JSON list of C-alpha atoms in Angstrom, two decimals:
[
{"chain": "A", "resi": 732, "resn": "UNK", "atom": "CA", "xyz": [210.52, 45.19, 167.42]},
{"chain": "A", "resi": 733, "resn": "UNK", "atom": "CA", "xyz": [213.51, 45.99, 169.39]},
{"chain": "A", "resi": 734, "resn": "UNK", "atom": "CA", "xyz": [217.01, 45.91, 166.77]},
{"chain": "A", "resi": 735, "resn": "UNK", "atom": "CA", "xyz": [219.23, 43.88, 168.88]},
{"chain": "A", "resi": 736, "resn": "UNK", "atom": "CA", "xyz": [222.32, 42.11, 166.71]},
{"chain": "A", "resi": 737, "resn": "UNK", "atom": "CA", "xyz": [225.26, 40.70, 167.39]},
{"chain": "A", "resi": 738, "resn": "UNK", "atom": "CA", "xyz": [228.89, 41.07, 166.34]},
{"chain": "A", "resi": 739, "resn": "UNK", "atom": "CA", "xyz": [232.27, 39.57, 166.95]},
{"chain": "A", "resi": 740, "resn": "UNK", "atom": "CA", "xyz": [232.43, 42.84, 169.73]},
{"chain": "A", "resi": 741, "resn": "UNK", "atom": "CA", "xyz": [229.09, 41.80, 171.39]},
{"chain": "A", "resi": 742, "resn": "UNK", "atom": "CA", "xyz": [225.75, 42.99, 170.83]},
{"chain": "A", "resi": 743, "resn": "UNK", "atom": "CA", "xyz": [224.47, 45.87, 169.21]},
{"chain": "A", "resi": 744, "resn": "UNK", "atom": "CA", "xyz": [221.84, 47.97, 170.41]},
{"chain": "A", "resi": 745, "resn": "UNK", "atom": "CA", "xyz": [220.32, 50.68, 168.71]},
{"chain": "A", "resi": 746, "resn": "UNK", "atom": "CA", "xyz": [219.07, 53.72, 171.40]},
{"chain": "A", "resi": 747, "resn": "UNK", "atom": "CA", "xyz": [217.27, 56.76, 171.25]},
{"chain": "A", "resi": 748, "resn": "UNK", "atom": "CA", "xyz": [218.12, 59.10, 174.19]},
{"chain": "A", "resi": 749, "resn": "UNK", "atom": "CA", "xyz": [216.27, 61.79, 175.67]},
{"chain": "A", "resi": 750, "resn": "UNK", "atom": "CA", "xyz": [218.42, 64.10, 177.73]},
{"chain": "A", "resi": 751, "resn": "UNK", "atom": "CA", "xyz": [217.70, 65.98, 181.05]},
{"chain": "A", "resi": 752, "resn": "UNK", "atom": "CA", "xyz": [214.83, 63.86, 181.73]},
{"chain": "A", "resi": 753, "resn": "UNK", "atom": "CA", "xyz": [213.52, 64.12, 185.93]},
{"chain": "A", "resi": 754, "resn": "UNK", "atom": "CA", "xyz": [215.51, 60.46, 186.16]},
{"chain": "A", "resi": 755, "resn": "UNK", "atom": "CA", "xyz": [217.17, 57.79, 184.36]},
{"chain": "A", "resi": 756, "resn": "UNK", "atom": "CA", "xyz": [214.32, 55.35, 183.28]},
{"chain": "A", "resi": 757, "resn": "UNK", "atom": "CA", "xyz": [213.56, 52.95, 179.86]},
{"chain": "A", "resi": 758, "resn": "UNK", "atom": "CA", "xyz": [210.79, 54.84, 178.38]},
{"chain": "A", "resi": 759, "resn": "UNK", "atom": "CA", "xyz": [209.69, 52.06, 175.07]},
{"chain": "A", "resi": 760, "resn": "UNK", "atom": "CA", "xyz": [210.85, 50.79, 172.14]},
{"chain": "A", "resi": 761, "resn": "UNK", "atom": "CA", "xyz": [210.94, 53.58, 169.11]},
{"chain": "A", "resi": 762, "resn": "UNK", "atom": "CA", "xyz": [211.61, 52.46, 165.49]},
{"chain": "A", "resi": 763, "resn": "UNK", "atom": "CA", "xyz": [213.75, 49.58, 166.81]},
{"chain": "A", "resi": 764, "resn": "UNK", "atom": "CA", "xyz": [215.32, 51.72, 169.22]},
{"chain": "A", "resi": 765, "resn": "UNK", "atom": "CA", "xyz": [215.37, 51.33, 172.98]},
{"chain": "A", "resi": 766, "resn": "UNK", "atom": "CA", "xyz": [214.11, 54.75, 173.90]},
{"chain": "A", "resi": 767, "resn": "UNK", "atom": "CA", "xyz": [216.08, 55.93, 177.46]},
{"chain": "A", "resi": 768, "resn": "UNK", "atom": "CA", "xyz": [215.49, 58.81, 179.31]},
{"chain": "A", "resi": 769, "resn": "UNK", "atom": "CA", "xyz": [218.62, 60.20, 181.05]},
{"chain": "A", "resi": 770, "resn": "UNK", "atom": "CA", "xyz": [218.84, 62.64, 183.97]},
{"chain": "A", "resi": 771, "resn": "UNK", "atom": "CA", "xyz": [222.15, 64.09, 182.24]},
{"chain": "A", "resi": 772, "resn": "UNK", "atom": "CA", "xyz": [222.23, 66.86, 179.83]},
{"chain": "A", "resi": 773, "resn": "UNK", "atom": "CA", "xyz": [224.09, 66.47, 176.60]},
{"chain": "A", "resi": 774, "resn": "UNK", "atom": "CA", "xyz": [226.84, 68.87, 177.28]},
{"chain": "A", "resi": 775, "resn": "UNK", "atom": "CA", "xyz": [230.75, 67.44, 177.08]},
{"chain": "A", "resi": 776, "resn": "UNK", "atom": "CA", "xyz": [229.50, 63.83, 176.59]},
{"chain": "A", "resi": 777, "resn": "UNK", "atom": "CA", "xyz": [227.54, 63.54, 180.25]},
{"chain": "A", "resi": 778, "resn": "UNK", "atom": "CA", "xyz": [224.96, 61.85, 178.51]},
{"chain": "A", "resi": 779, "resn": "UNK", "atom": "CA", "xyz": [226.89, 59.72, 176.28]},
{"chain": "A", "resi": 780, "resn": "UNK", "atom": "CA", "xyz": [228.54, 58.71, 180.02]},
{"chain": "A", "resi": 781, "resn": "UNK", "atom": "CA", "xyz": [225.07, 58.06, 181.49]},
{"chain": "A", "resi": 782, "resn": "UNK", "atom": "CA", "xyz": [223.84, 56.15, 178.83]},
{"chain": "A", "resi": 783, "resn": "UNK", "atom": "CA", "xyz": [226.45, 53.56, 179.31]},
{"chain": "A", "resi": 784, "resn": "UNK", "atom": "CA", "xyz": [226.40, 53.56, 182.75]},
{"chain": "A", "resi": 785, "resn": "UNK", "atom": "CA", "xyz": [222.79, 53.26, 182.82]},
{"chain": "A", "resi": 786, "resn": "UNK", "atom": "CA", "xyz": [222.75, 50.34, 180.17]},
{"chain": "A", "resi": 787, "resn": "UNK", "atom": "CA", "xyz": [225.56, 48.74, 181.88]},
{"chain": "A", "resi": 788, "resn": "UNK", "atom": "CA", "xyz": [223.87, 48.49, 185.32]},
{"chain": "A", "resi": 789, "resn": "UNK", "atom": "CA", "xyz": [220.42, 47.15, 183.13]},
{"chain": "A", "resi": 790, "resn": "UNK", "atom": "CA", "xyz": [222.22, 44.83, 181.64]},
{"chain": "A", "resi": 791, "resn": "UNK", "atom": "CA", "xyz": [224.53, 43.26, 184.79]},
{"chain": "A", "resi": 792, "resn": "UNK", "atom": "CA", "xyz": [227.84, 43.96, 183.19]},
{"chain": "A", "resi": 793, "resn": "UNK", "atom": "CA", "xyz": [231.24, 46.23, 183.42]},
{"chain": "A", "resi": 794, "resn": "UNK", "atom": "CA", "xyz": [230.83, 50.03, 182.56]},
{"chain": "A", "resi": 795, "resn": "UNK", "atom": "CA", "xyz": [233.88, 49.17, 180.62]},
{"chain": "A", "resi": 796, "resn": "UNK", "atom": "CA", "xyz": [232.07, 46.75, 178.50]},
{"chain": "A", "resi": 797, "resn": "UNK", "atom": "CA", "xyz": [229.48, 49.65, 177.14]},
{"chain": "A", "resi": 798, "resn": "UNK", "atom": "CA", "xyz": [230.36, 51.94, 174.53]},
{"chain": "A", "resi": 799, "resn": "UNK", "atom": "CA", "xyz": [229.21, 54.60, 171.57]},
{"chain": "A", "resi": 800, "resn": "UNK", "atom": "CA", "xyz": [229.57, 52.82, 168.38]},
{"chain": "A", "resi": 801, "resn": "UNK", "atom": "CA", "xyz": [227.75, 55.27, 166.44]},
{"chain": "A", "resi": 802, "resn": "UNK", "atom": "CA", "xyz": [225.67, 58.63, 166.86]},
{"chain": "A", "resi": 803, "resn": "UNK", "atom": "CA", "xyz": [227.89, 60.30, 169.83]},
{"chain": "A", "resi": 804, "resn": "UNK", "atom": "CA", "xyz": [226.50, 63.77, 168.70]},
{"chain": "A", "resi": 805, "resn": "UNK", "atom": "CA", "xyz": [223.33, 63.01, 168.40]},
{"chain": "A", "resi": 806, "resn": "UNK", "atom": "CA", "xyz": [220.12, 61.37, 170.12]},
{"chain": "A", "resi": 807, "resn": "UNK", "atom": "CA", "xyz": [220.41, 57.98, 168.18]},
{"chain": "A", "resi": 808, "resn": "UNK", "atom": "CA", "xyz": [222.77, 55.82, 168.81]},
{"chain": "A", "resi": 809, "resn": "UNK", "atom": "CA", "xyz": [224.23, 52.20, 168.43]},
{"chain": "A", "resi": 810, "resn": "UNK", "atom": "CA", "xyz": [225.92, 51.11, 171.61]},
{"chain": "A", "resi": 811, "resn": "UNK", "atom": "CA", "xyz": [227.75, 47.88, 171.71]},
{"chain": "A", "resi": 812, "resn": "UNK", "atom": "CA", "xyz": [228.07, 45.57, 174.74]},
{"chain": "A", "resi": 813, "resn": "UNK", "atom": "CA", "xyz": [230.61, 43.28, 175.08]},
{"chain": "A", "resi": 814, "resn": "UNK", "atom": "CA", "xyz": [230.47, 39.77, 176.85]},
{"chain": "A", "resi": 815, "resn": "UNK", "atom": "CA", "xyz": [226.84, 39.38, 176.29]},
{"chain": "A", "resi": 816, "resn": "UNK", "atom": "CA", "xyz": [224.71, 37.63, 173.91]},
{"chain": "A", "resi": 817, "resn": "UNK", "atom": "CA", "xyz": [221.29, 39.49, 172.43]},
{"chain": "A", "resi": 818, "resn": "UNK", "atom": "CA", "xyz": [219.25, 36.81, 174.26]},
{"chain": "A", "resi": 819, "resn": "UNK", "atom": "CA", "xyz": [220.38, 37.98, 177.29]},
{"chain": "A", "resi": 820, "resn": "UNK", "atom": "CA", "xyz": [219.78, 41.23, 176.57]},
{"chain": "A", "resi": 821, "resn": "UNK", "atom": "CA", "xyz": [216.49, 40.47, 176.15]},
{"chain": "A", "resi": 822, "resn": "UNK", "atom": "CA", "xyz": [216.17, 38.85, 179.29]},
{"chain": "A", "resi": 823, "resn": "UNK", "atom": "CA", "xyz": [217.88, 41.32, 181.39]},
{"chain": "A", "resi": 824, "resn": "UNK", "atom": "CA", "xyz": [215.90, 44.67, 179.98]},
{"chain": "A", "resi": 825, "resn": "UNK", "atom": "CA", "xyz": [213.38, 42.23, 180.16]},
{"chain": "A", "resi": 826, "resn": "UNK", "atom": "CA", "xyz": [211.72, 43.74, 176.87]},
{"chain": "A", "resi": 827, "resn": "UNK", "atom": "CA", "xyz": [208.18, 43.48, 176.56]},
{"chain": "A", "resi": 828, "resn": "UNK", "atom": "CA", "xyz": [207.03, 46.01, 173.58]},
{"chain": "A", "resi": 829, "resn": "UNK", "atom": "CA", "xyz": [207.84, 44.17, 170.17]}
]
């Protein structure tokens, strides 16, 4: 099952990101984690930019709202999203694998 809590911030979101994938797509749930493959490589934070901007367009909400709370250096991460609740979330990625 997807690990999706909120905070006082938001909602958390735990993601595992595959790099330099052919496009950006949601590829599963993994260990709790929304897997995403991005078409960015990890090189100067270009995927840590695509990841947000990816989830941010999913989700129906500001790219300023999305951010690395955790796990900028490597493939897992926890991003928060602000002015959303984890029900929506839900809804919006509209999550049907756990």
């Amino acid at each position: 099952m997807l690990d999706i809590r909120e905070d006082a911030g938001g909602v958390l979101l735990m993601v595992r990101v595959q790099p330099r994938a052919a496009k950006n797509q949601l590829a599963g749930e993994l260990n709790g984690a929304l897997k995403i493959r991005l078409a960015a490589p990890p090189v100067d934070g270009a995927a840590n930019r695509c990841c947000c901007e990816f989830l941010a367009s999913l989700l129906g909400v500001a790219k300023t709202r999305v951010n690395i709370a955790h796990g900028h250096a490597g493939r897992n991460k926890t991003v928060r999203v602000g002015g959303i609740t984890a029900a929506q979330v839900r809804d919006r990625l509209n999550i049907d694998f756990g």
